[in-house]
């Protein structure tokens, strides 16, 4: 996979997707968003890829937001498309059946915070800073931030962050449940993310896809999450991996899951 604004590397089944516009603090312009869409589609289909990490280039920013220069002059109709397009791409990440971790190594502002929140798990370095500063520009979050921030941290904290536009550091983000782990620096955050993914990759892939889909259903008013859970449970029960997992338990050995 070769991209203009992303650097991708595949190692031991984990694809690392680095947003690579360092001089613009990795701000998401349209071309970068399209490349993210492309890479998520490709990794979903590629059997060599079991999991993904999204990270920002350099040490200053994860992603400092959507590229302000590109949406400054949008009319109402184009702004509608702009928001819907970003939302659709971030939904692809959230609904990917393979685990995706955001390693937040600096500013995660606006669309950057929204990108991190679309990932399944967030690991921050101590340099990370989170915020939804859109009100400072006279707009609101448009890539799912009003929804996902409220889901992750609760309405009171979410509204405070979105109404003040304040930035919070990694430890504050951890305390409010916005990030899962805080590591000392970017390298250690990456190592933590890889360790987590290696543990997840040792489980049955169809079961991992099942829990992602069912957890997402909680926030989808068009889906009955309990109904989805029952269907996903039934599907899991008829897999080869369930036979393997339950046999391995009884035989007191490690299971060898194949994703079937
Ligand atoms: N869109 C477009 N360009 C951006 C950007 C964004 N969201 N965030 C940063 N950049 C660019 C700057 O314009 C600057 O480009 P230049 O060198 O060509 O002038 C470069 O990245 C470096 O940013 P700079 O502002 O000089 O760095 P800083 O250390 O002084 O400040 C931030 C860092 C993150 C506090 C500041 O860049 C900022 O507030 N960015 C916007 C954050 C935001 O509002 N995001 C939500 C958008 S909806």
PDB file of C-alpha atoms and ligand atoms in Angstrom:
ATOM      1  CA  UNK A   1       0.000   0.000   0.000  1.00  0.00           C
ATOM      2  CA  UNK A   2       1.480   3.352  -1.022  1.00  0.00           C
ATOM      3  CA  UNK A   3      -0.029   6.729  -0.126  1.00  0.00           C
ATOM      4  CA  UNK A   4       0.894  10.412  -0.257  1.00  0.00           C
ATOM      5  CA  UNK A   5      -0.202  11.369   3.267  1.00  0.00           C
ATOM      6  CA  UNK A   6       0.054   8.036   5.068  1.00  0.00           C
ATOM      7  CA  UNK A   7       3.001   5.800   5.824  1.00  0.00           C
ATOM      8  CA  UNK A   8       1.968   2.201   6.297  1.00  0.00           C
ATOM      9  CA  UNK A   9       4.043  -0.670   7.613  1.00  0.00           C
ATOM     10  CA  UNK A  10       2.948  -4.231   8.214  1.00  0.00           C
ATOM     11  CA  UNK A  11       4.682  -6.261  10.879  1.00  0.00           C
ATOM     12  CA  UNK A  12       3.500  -9.476  12.567  1.00  0.00           C
ATOM     13  CA  UNK A  13      -0.064  -8.983  11.321  1.00  0.00           C
ATOM     14  CA  UNK A  14      -0.341  -5.396  12.622  1.00  0.00           C
ATOM     15  CA  UNK A  15      -0.517  -2.564  10.116  1.00  0.00           C
ATOM     16  CA  UNK A  16       0.696   0.766  11.454  1.00  0.00           C
ATOM     17  CA  UNK A  17      -0.933   3.682   9.677  1.00  0.00           C
ATOM     18  CA  UNK A  18       0.957   6.900  10.281  1.00  0.00           C
ATOM     19  CA  UNK A  19      -0.797  10.142   9.357  1.00  0.00           C
ATOM     20  CA  UNK A  20       2.084  11.919   7.731  1.00  0.00           C
ATOM     21  CA  UNK A  21       1.593  15.690   7.237  1.00  0.00           C
ATOM     22  CA  UNK A  22       3.961  16.711   9.962  1.00  0.00           C
ATOM     23  CA  UNK A  23       4.384  20.342   8.841  1.00  0.00           C
ATOM     24  CA  UNK A  24       0.604  20.806   9.219  1.00  0.00           C
ATOM     25  CA  UNK A  25       0.509  18.857  12.505  1.00  0.00           C
ATOM     26  CA  UNK A  26      -1.026  15.964  10.540  1.00  0.00           C
ATOM     27  CA  UNK A  27      -4.238  17.941   9.919  1.00  0.00           C
ATOM     28  CA  UNK A  28      -6.723  15.904   7.930  1.00  0.00           C
ATOM     29  CA  UNK A  29      -7.213  17.335   4.479  1.00  0.00           C
ATOM     30  CA  UNK A  30      -9.608  15.681   2.027  1.00  0.00           C
ATOM     31  CA  UNK A  31      -6.853  13.680   0.343  1.00  0.00           C
ATOM     32  CA  UNK A  32      -5.720  12.230   3.684  1.00  0.00           C
ATOM     33  CA  UNK A  33      -9.277  11.309   4.623  1.00  0.00           C
ATOM     34  CA  UNK A  34      -9.696   9.512   1.297  1.00  0.00           C
ATOM     35  CA  UNK A  35      -6.478   7.611   1.894  1.00  0.00           C
ATOM     36  CA  UNK A  36      -7.695   6.599   5.359  1.00  0.00           C
ATOM     37  CA  UNK A  37     -10.908   5.321   3.766  1.00  0.00           C
ATOM     38  CA  UNK A  38      -8.869   3.363   1.262  1.00  0.00           C
ATOM     39  CA  UNK A  39      -6.501   1.821   3.792  1.00  0.00           C
ATOM     40  CA  UNK A  40      -9.326   0.766   6.147  1.00  0.00           C
ATOM     41  CA  UNK A  41     -11.155  -0.869   3.225  1.00  0.00           C
ATOM     42  CA  UNK A  42      -7.964  -2.634   2.158  1.00  0.00           C
ATOM     43  CA  UNK A  43      -6.993  -3.896   5.610  1.00  0.00           C
ATOM     44  CA  UNK A  44     -10.515  -5.198   6.215  1.00  0.00           C
ATOM     45  CA  UNK A  45     -10.140  -7.443   3.135  1.00  0.00           C
ATOM     46  CA  UNK A  46      -6.477  -8.401   3.535  1.00  0.00           C
ATOM     47  CA  UNK A  47      -6.096 -11.677   5.420  1.00  0.00           C
ATOM     48  CA  UNK A  48      -2.450 -10.874   6.252  1.00  0.00           C
ATOM     49  CA  UNK A  49      -3.623  -7.901   8.340  1.00  0.00           C
ATOM     50  CA  UNK A  50      -5.100  -8.873  11.696  1.00  0.00           C
ATOM     51  CA  UNK A  51      -5.126  -5.499  13.468  1.00  0.00           C
ATOM     52  CA  UNK A  52      -4.187  -1.846  13.032  1.00  0.00           C
ATOM     53  CA  UNK A  53      -2.600   1.090  14.810  1.00  0.00           C
ATOM     54  CA  UNK A  54      -3.278   4.687  13.789  1.00  0.00           C
ATOM     55  CA  UNK A  55      -0.623   7.195  14.861  1.00  0.00           C
ATOM     56  CA  UNK A  56       0.600  10.661  13.887  1.00  0.00           C
ATOM     57  CA  UNK A  57       3.996  11.422  12.349  1.00  0.00           C
ATOM     58  CA  UNK A  58       6.499  13.172  14.586  1.00  0.00           C
ATOM     59  CA  UNK A  59       6.216  13.893  18.273  1.00  0.00           C
ATOM     60  CA  UNK A  60       4.067  17.026  18.321  1.00  0.00           C
ATOM     61  CA  UNK A  61       0.711  15.883  16.993  1.00  0.00           C
ATOM     62  CA  UNK A  62      -1.481  12.894  16.507  1.00  0.00           C
ATOM     63  CA  UNK A  63      -3.812  14.964  14.315  1.00  0.00           C
ATOM     64  CA  UNK A  64      -4.463  18.682  15.004  1.00  0.00           C
ATOM     65  CA  UNK A  65      -7.899  18.566  13.390  1.00  0.00           C
ATOM     66  CA  UNK A  66      -9.532  18.717  10.036  1.00  0.00           C
ATOM     67  CA  UNK A  67      -7.547  20.980   7.721  1.00  0.00           C
ATOM     68  CA  UNK A  68      -9.061  24.369   8.483  1.00  0.00           C
ATOM     69  CA  UNK A  69      -7.854  25.847   5.188  1.00  0.00           C
ATOM     70  CA  UNK A  70     -10.092  23.410   3.287  1.00  0.00           C
ATOM     71  CA  UNK A  71     -13.400  24.070   4.997  1.00  0.00           C
ATOM     72  CA  UNK A  72     -13.122  27.767   5.716  1.00  0.00           C
ATOM     73  CA  UNK A  73     -15.222  28.768   2.700  1.00  0.00           C
ATOM     74  CA  UNK A  74     -17.704  25.913   2.377  1.00  0.00           C
ATOM     75  CA  UNK A  75     -21.321  26.778   1.646  1.00  0.00           C
ATOM     76  CA  UNK A  76     -24.079  25.055   3.603  1.00  0.00           C
ATOM     77  CA  UNK A  77     -24.602  22.239   1.125  1.00  0.00           C
ATOM     78  CA  UNK A  78     -20.867  21.510   0.807  1.00  0.00           C
ATOM     79  CA  UNK A  79     -20.471  21.680   4.588  1.00  0.00           C
ATOM     80  CA  UNK A  80     -23.201  19.065   4.908  1.00  0.00           C
ATOM     81  CA  UNK A  81     -21.317  16.769   2.514  1.00  0.00           C
ATOM     82  CA  UNK A  82     -18.018  17.513   4.278  1.00  0.00           C
ATOM     83  CA  UNK A  83     -19.386  16.391   7.648  1.00  0.00           C
ATOM     84  CA  UNK A  84     -21.247  13.356   6.277  1.00  0.00           C
ATOM     85  CA  UNK A  85     -18.146  12.240   4.350  1.00  0.00           C
ATOM     86  CA  UNK A  86     -15.906  12.409   7.436  1.00  0.00           C
ATOM     87  CA  UNK A  87     -18.517  10.691   9.568  1.00  0.00           C
ATOM     88  CA  UNK A  88     -18.832   7.857   7.046  1.00  0.00           C
ATOM     89  CA  UNK A  89     -15.064   7.269   7.008  1.00  0.00           C
ATOM     90  CA  UNK A  90     -14.799   7.291  10.799  1.00  0.00           C
ATOM     91  CA  UNK A  91     -17.739   4.859  10.958  1.00  0.00           C
ATOM     92  CA  UNK A  92     -15.725   2.491   8.757  1.00  0.00           C
ATOM     93  CA  UNK A  93     -13.009   2.531  11.422  1.00  0.00           C
ATOM     94  CA  UNK A  94     -15.466   2.046  14.291  1.00  0.00           C
ATOM     95  CA  UNK A  95     -17.210  -0.820  12.503  1.00  0.00           C
ATOM     96  CA  UNK A  96     -14.090  -2.555  11.228  1.00  0.00           C
ATOM     97  CA  UNK A  97     -14.178  -6.163  12.433  1.00  0.00           C
ATOM     98  CA  UNK A  98     -10.428  -6.082  13.115  1.00  0.00           C
ATOM     99  CA  UNK A  99      -9.172  -4.259  16.221  1.00  0.00           C
ATOM    100  CA  UNK A 100      -7.860  -0.737  15.664  1.00  0.00           C
ATOM    101  CA  UNK A 101      -5.942   1.219  18.312  1.00  0.00           C
ATOM    102  CA  UNK A 102      -5.181   4.940  18.189  1.00  0.00           C
ATOM    103  CA  UNK A 103      -1.749   5.774  19.578  1.00  0.00           C
ATOM    104  CA  UNK A 104      -2.144   9.431  20.505  1.00  0.00           C
ATOM    105  CA  UNK A 105       1.298  10.975  20.545  1.00  0.00           C
ATOM    106  CA  UNK A 106       0.544  14.709  20.763  1.00  0.00           C
ATOM    107  CA  UNK A 107      -2.307  17.058  19.830  1.00  0.00           C
ATOM    108  CA  UNK A 108      -5.571  15.230  19.140  1.00  0.00           C
ATOM    109  CA  UNK A 109      -7.827  18.171  18.461  1.00  0.00           C
ATOM    110  CA  UNK A 110     -11.118  18.466  16.613  1.00  0.00           C
ATOM    111  CA  UNK A 111     -11.088  15.856  13.843  1.00  0.00           C
ATOM    112  CA  UNK A 112      -7.989  14.351  15.498  1.00  0.00           C
ATOM    113  CA  UNK A 113      -9.840  13.667  18.728  1.00  0.00           C
ATOM    114  CA  UNK A 114     -12.739  12.391  16.624  1.00  0.00           C
ATOM    115  CA  UNK A 115     -10.409  10.049  14.715  1.00  0.00           C
ATOM    116  CA  UNK A 116      -8.976   8.686  17.974  1.00  0.00           C
ATOM    117  CA  UNK A 117     -12.489   8.183  19.349  1.00  0.00           C
ATOM    118  CA  UNK A 118     -13.547   6.219  16.264  1.00  0.00           C
ATOM    119  CA  UNK A 119     -10.811   3.676  17.032  1.00  0.00           C
ATOM    120  CA  UNK A 120     -11.669   0.792  19.353  1.00  0.00           C
ATOM    121  CA  UNK A 121      -9.012   1.585  21.986  1.00  0.00           C
ATOM    122  CA  UNK A 122      -6.851   4.644  22.680  1.00  0.00           C
ATOM    123  CA  UNK A 123      -3.321   4.597  24.113  1.00  0.00           C
ATOM    124  CA  UNK A 124      -1.870   8.046  24.820  1.00  0.00           C
ATOM    125  CA  UNK A 125       1.659   9.196  25.443  1.00  0.00           C
ATOM    126  CA  UNK A 126       2.192  11.716  28.245  1.00  0.00           C
ATOM    127  CA  UNK A 127       2.582  14.468  25.608  1.00  0.00           C
ATOM    128  CA  UNK A 128      -0.956  13.889  24.304  1.00  0.00           C
ATOM    129  CA  UNK A 129      -3.488  16.709  24.435  1.00  0.00           C
ATOM    130  CA  UNK A 130      -7.145  16.226  23.627  1.00  0.00           C
ATOM    131  CA  UNK A 131      -9.835  18.724  22.785  1.00  0.00           C
ATOM    132  CA  UNK A 132     -12.796  19.679  20.648  1.00  0.00           C
ATOM    133  CA  UNK A 133     -11.911  23.342  20.035  1.00  0.00           C
ATOM    134  CA  UNK A 134     -14.381  23.883  17.171  1.00  0.00           C
ATOM    135  CA  UNK A 135     -16.349  26.514  19.111  1.00  0.00           C
ATOM    136  CA  UNK A 136     -13.220  28.684  19.008  1.00  0.00           C
ATOM    137  CA  UNK A 137     -13.735  28.803  15.239  1.00  0.00           C
ATOM    138  CA  UNK A 138     -17.488  29.292  15.424  1.00  0.00           C
ATOM    139  CA  UNK A 139     -18.397  25.744  14.431  1.00  0.00           C
ATOM    140  CA  UNK A 140     -19.077  22.429  16.154  1.00  0.00           C
ATOM    141  CA  UNK A 141     -17.485  18.972  15.834  1.00  0.00           C
ATOM    142  CA  UNK A 142     -18.640  17.426  12.553  1.00  0.00           C
ATOM    143  CA  UNK A 143     -16.937  14.032  12.317  1.00  0.00           C
ATOM    144  CA  UNK A 144     -18.967  12.312  15.038  1.00  0.00           C
ATOM    145  CA  UNK A 145     -17.384  14.110  18.006  1.00  0.00           C
ATOM    146  CA  UNK A 146     -20.616  15.262  19.651  1.00  0.00           C
ATOM    147  CA  UNK A 147     -21.764  11.641  19.725  1.00  0.00           C
ATOM    148  CA  UNK A 148     -18.606   9.660  20.511  1.00  0.00           C
ATOM    149  CA  UNK A 149     -17.244  12.057  23.129  1.00  0.00           C
ATOM    150  CA  UNK A 150     -20.579  11.917  24.945  1.00  0.00           C
ATOM    151  CA  UNK A 151     -20.593   8.108  24.703  1.00  0.00           C
ATOM    152  CA  UNK A 152     -17.073   7.858  26.101  1.00  0.00           C
ATOM    153  CA  UNK A 153     -17.020  10.432  28.895  1.00  0.00           C
ATOM    154  CA  UNK A 154     -20.696  11.202  29.655  1.00  0.00           C
ATOM    155  CA  UNK A 155     -22.807  14.223  28.798  1.00  0.00           C
ATOM    156  CA  UNK A 156     -21.593  16.661  31.472  1.00  0.00           C
ATOM    157  CA  UNK A 157     -17.900  16.249  30.711  1.00  0.00           C
ATOM    158  CA  UNK A 158     -18.492  16.128  26.980  1.00  0.00           C
ATOM    159  CA  UNK A 159     -20.524  19.331  26.986  1.00  0.00           C
ATOM    160  CA  UNK A 160     -17.929  21.088  29.121  1.00  0.00           C
ATOM    161  CA  UNK A 161     -15.131  20.098  26.732  1.00  0.00           C
ATOM    162  CA  UNK A 162     -17.142  21.040  23.649  1.00  0.00           C
ATOM    163  CA  UNK A 163     -18.507  24.316  25.060  1.00  0.00           C
ATOM    164  CA  UNK A 164     -15.199  25.592  26.462  1.00  0.00           C
ATOM    165  CA  UNK A 165     -12.995  24.193  23.701  1.00  0.00           C
ATOM    166  CA  UNK A 166     -10.478  23.437  26.478  1.00  0.00           C
ATOM    167  CA  UNK A 167      -7.592  21.037  25.966  1.00  0.00           C
ATOM    168  CA  UNK A 168      -6.972  18.282  28.492  1.00  0.00           C
ATOM    169  CA  UNK A 169      -3.822  16.270  29.025  1.00  0.00           C
ATOM    170  CA  UNK A 170      -3.372  12.498  28.830  1.00  0.00           C
ATOM    171  CA  UNK A 171      -3.959  11.904  32.546  1.00  0.00           C
ATOM    172  CA  UNK A 172      -7.174  13.933  32.577  1.00  0.00           C
ATOM    173  CA  UNK A 173      -8.294  12.025  29.479  1.00  0.00           C
ATOM    174  CA  UNK A 174      -7.502   8.756  31.255  1.00  0.00           C
ATOM    175  CA  UNK A 175      -9.429   9.778  34.370  1.00  0.00           C
ATOM    176  CA  UNK A 176     -12.545  10.518  32.354  1.00  0.00           C
ATOM    177  CA  UNK A 177     -12.345   7.344  30.262  1.00  0.00           C
ATOM    178  CA  UNK A 178     -11.370   9.005  27.017  1.00  0.00           C
ATOM    179  CA  UNK A 179      -8.163   6.960  26.816  1.00  0.00           C
ATOM    180  CA  UNK A 180      -7.540   3.403  27.972  1.00  0.00           C
ATOM    181  CA  UNK A 181      -3.842   3.719  28.834  1.00  0.00           C
ATOM    182  CA  UNK A 182      -1.181   6.383  29.267  1.00  0.00           C
ATOM    183  CA  UNK A 183       2.451   5.582  28.465  1.00  0.00           C
ATOM    184  CA  UNK A 184       5.554   7.669  29.057  1.00  0.00           C
ATOM    185  CA  UNK A 185       6.306   8.566  25.451  1.00  0.00           C
ATOM    186  CA  UNK A 186       5.404   7.740  21.864  1.00  0.00           C
ATOM    187  CA  UNK A 187       7.606   4.631  21.675  1.00  0.00           C
ATOM    188  CA  UNK A 188       6.191   3.201  24.884  1.00  0.00           C
ATOM    189  CA  UNK A 189       2.642   4.006  23.786  1.00  0.00           C
ATOM    190  CA  UNK A 190       3.310   2.152  20.534  1.00  0.00           C
ATOM    191  CA  UNK A 191       4.740  -0.804  22.449  1.00  0.00           C
ATOM    192  CA  UNK A 192       1.692  -0.867  24.734  1.00  0.00           C
ATOM    193  CA  UNK A 193      -0.646  -0.806  21.733  1.00  0.00           C
ATOM    194  CA  UNK A 194       1.254  -3.663  20.063  1.00  0.00           C
ATOM    195  CA  UNK A 195       1.153  -5.748  23.248  1.00  0.00           C
ATOM    196  CA  UNK A 196      -2.592  -5.209  23.555  1.00  0.00           C
ATOM    197  CA  UNK A 197      -3.135  -6.115  19.910  1.00  0.00           C
ATOM    198  CA  UNK A 198      -0.982  -9.233  20.181  1.00  0.00           C
ATOM    199  CA  UNK A 199      -3.167 -10.384  23.077  1.00  0.00           C
ATOM    200  CA  UNK A 200      -6.359  -9.633  21.135  1.00  0.00           C
ATOM    201  CA  UNK A 201      -4.986 -11.324  17.991  1.00  0.00           C
ATOM    202  CA  UNK A 202      -4.492 -14.539  19.966  1.00  0.00           C
ATOM    203  CA  UNK A 203      -8.295 -14.759  20.416  1.00  0.00           C
ATOM    204  CA  UNK A 204     -10.796 -16.007  17.860  1.00  0.00           C
ATOM    205  CA  UNK A 205     -11.094 -13.296  15.153  1.00  0.00           C
ATOM    206  CA  UNK A 206     -14.810 -13.893  14.550  1.00  0.00           C
ATOM    207  CA  UNK A 207     -15.476 -13.494  18.273  1.00  0.00           C
ATOM    208  CA  UNK A 208     -13.510 -10.213  18.277  1.00  0.00           C
ATOM    209  CA  UNK A 209     -15.580  -8.982  15.326  1.00  0.00           C
ATOM    210  CA  UNK A 210     -18.707 -10.019  17.224  1.00  0.00           C
ATOM    211  CA  UNK A 211     -17.904  -8.011  20.342  1.00  0.00           C
ATOM    212  CA  UNK A 212     -16.997  -4.935  18.277  1.00  0.00           C
ATOM    213  CA  UNK A 213     -20.309  -5.090  16.385  1.00  0.00           C
ATOM    214  CA  UNK A 214     -22.378  -5.672  19.538  1.00  0.00           C
ATOM    215  CA  UNK A 215     -20.670  -2.897  21.539  1.00  0.00           C
ATOM    216  CA  UNK A 216     -21.278  -0.506  18.623  1.00  0.00           C
ATOM    217  CA  UNK A 217     -24.944  -1.556  18.566  1.00  0.00           C
ATOM    218  CA  UNK A 218     -25.431   0.009  22.019  1.00  0.00           C
ATOM    219  CA  UNK A 219     -25.166   3.405  20.357  1.00  0.00           C
ATOM    220  CA  UNK A 220     -27.181   2.606  17.238  1.00  0.00           C
ATOM    221  CA  UNK A 221     -30.844   3.358  17.790  1.00  0.00           C
ATOM    222  CA  UNK A 222     -31.793   1.411  14.670  1.00  0.00           C
ATOM    223  CA  UNK A 223     -30.426  -1.843  16.037  1.00  0.00           C
ATOM    224  CA  UNK A 224     -31.569  -3.970  18.976  1.00  0.00           C
ATOM    225  CA  UNK A 225     -28.240  -4.734  20.630  1.00  0.00           C
ATOM    226  CA  UNK A 226     -29.592  -7.672  22.640  1.00  0.00           C
ATOM    227  CA  UNK A 227     -30.991  -9.200  19.467  1.00  0.00           C
ATOM    228  CA  UNK A 228     -27.661  -8.654  17.718  1.00  0.00           C
ATOM    229  CA  UNK A 229     -25.814 -10.226  20.655  1.00  0.00           C
ATOM    230  CA  UNK A 230     -27.990 -13.341  20.507  1.00  0.00           C
ATOM    231  CA  UNK A 231     -27.385 -13.683  16.755  1.00  0.00           C
ATOM    232  CA  UNK A 232     -23.627 -13.097  17.133  1.00  0.00           C
ATOM    233  CA  UNK A 233     -23.458 -15.572  20.030  1.00  0.00           C
ATOM    234  CA  UNK A 234     -25.248 -18.203  17.933  1.00  0.00           C
ATOM    235  CA  UNK A 235     -22.890 -17.565  15.014  1.00  0.00           C
ATOM    236  CA  UNK A 236     -19.877 -17.889  17.297  1.00  0.00           C
ATOM    237  CA  UNK A 237     -21.162 -21.189  18.675  1.00  0.00           C
ATOM    238  CA  UNK A 238     -21.076 -22.809  15.267  1.00  0.00           C
ATOM    239  CA  UNK A 239     -17.488 -21.820  14.404  1.00  0.00           C
ATOM    240  CA  UNK A 240     -14.493 -24.133  14.254  1.00  0.00           C
ATOM    241  CA  UNK A 241     -12.787 -21.704  16.611  1.00  0.00           C
ATOM    242  CA  UNK A 242     -15.367 -22.367  19.323  1.00  0.00           C
ATOM    243  CA  UNK A 243     -14.731 -26.110  18.973  1.00  0.00           C
ATOM    244  CA  UNK A 244     -11.007 -25.391  19.219  1.00  0.00           C
ATOM    245  CA  UNK A 245     -11.348 -22.953  22.160  1.00  0.00           C
ATOM    246  CA  UNK A 246     -13.548 -25.235  24.224  1.00  0.00           C
ATOM    247  CA  UNK A 247     -11.445 -28.348  23.418  1.00  0.00           C
ATOM    248  CA  UNK A 248      -8.265 -26.492  24.338  1.00  0.00           C
ATOM    249  CA  UNK A 249      -9.807 -25.514  27.680  1.00  0.00           C
ATOM    250  CA  UNK A 250     -10.738 -29.108  28.466  1.00  0.00           C
ATOM    251  CA  UNK A 251      -7.357 -30.422  27.263  1.00  0.00           C
ATOM    252  CA  UNK A 252      -5.569 -27.711  29.312  1.00  0.00           C
ATOM    253  CA  UNK A 253      -3.643 -26.275  26.347  1.00  0.00           C
ATOM    254  CA  UNK A 254      -3.516 -22.988  24.462  1.00  0.00           C
ATOM    255  CA  UNK A 255      -6.088 -22.686  21.664  1.00  0.00           C
ATOM    256  CA  UNK A 256      -4.962 -22.220  18.087  1.00  0.00           C
ATOM    257  CA  UNK A 257      -7.651 -20.086  16.461  1.00  0.00           C
ATOM    258  CA  UNK A 258      -7.963 -19.897  12.665  1.00  0.00           C
ATOM    259  CA  UNK A 259     -10.776 -17.425  12.123  1.00  0.00           C
ATOM    260  CA  UNK A 260     -13.190 -20.048  10.851  1.00  0.00           C
TER     261      UNK A 260
HETATM  262  N1  LIG B   1      -5.692  22.783   9.900  1.00  0.00           N
HETATM  263  C1  LIG B   1      -4.781  23.306   9.071  1.00  0.00           C
HETATM  264  N2  LIG B   1      -3.522  23.605   9.436  1.00  0.00           N
HETATM  265  C2  LIG B   1      -3.194  23.382  10.708  1.00  0.00           C
HETATM  266  C3  LIG B   1      -4.090  22.852  11.654  1.00  0.00           C
HETATM  267  C4  LIG B   1      -5.405  22.554  11.201  1.00  0.00           C
HETATM  268  N3  LIG B   1      -6.319  22.007  11.992  1.00  0.00           N
HETATM  269  N4  LIG B   1      -3.474  22.764  12.849  1.00  0.00           N
HETATM  270  C5  LIG B   1      -2.222  23.206  12.658  1.00  0.00           C
HETATM  271  N5  LIG B   1      -2.047  23.579  11.373  1.00  0.00           N
HETATM  272  C6  LIG B   1      -0.850  24.116  10.749  1.00  0.00           C
HETATM  273  C7  LIG B   1      -0.624  25.579  11.097  1.00  0.00           C
HETATM  274  O1  LIG B   1      -1.400  26.419  10.259  1.00  0.00           O
HETATM  275  C8  LIG B   1       0.850  25.713  10.851  1.00  0.00           C
HETATM  276  O2  LIG B   1       1.070  25.786   9.459  1.00  0.00           O
HETATM  277  P1  LIG B   1       2.132  26.868   8.871  1.00  0.00           P
HETATM  278  O3  LIG B   1       3.447  26.492   9.484  1.00  0.00           O
HETATM  279  O4  LIG B   1       2.084  26.637   7.386  1.00  0.00           O
HETATM  280  O5  LIG B   1       1.666  28.212   9.319  1.00  0.00           O
HETATM  281  C9  LIG B   1       1.409  24.367  11.304  1.00  0.00           C
HETATM  282  O6  LIG B   1       0.298  23.466  11.263  1.00  0.00           O
HETATM  283  C10 LIG B   1       1.950  24.387  12.710  1.00  0.00           C
HETATM  284  O7  LIG B   1       0.933  24.874  13.569  1.00  0.00           O
HETATM  285  P2  LIG B   1       1.147  26.084  14.599  1.00  0.00           P
HETATM  286  O8  LIG B   1      -0.198  26.668  14.886  1.00  0.00           O
HETATM  287  O9  LIG B   1       2.168  27.026  14.072  1.00  0.00           O
HETATM  288  O10 LIG B   1       1.720  25.318  15.863  1.00  0.00           O
HETATM  289  P3  LIG B   1       1.624  25.753  17.384  1.00  0.00           P
HETATM  290  O11 LIG B   1       2.549  24.866  18.133  1.00  0.00           O
HETATM  291  O12 LIG B   1       1.817  27.223  17.535  1.00  0.00           O
HETATM  292  O13 LIG B   1       0.108  25.440  17.814  1.00  0.00           O
HETATM  293  C11 LIG B   1      -1.904  24.089  17.885  1.00  0.00           C
HETATM  294  C12 LIG B   1      -0.354  24.097  17.820  1.00  0.00           C
HETATM  295  C13 LIG B   1      -2.368  22.646  17.717  1.00  0.00           C
HETATM  296  C14 LIG B   1      -2.345  24.635  19.257  1.00  0.00           C
HETATM  297  C15 LIG B   1      -2.469  24.995  16.777  1.00  0.00           C
HETATM  298  O14 LIG B   1      -1.872  24.600  15.553  1.00  0.00           O
HETATM  299  C16 LIG B   1      -3.953  24.910  16.615  1.00  0.00           C
HETATM  300  O15 LIG B   1      -4.697  25.480  17.412  1.00  0.00           O
HETATM  301  N6  LIG B   1      -4.425  24.211  15.543  1.00  0.00           N
HETATM  302  C17 LIG B   1      -5.825  24.138  15.211  1.00  0.00           C
HETATM  303  C18 LIG B   1      -6.534  23.193  16.142  1.00  0.00           C
HETATM  304  C19 LIG B   1      -8.009  23.177  15.816  1.00  0.00           C
HETATM  305  O16 LIG B   1      -8.723  24.140  15.975  1.00  0.00           O
HETATM  306  N7  LIG B   1      -8.454  22.000  15.364  1.00  0.00           N
HETATM  307  C20 LIG B   1      -9.839  21.785  15.077  1.00  0.00           C
HETATM  308  C21 LIG B   1     -10.134  22.126  13.677  1.00  0.00           C
HETATM  309  S1  LIG B   1     -11.859  21.888  13.358  1.00  0.00           S
END
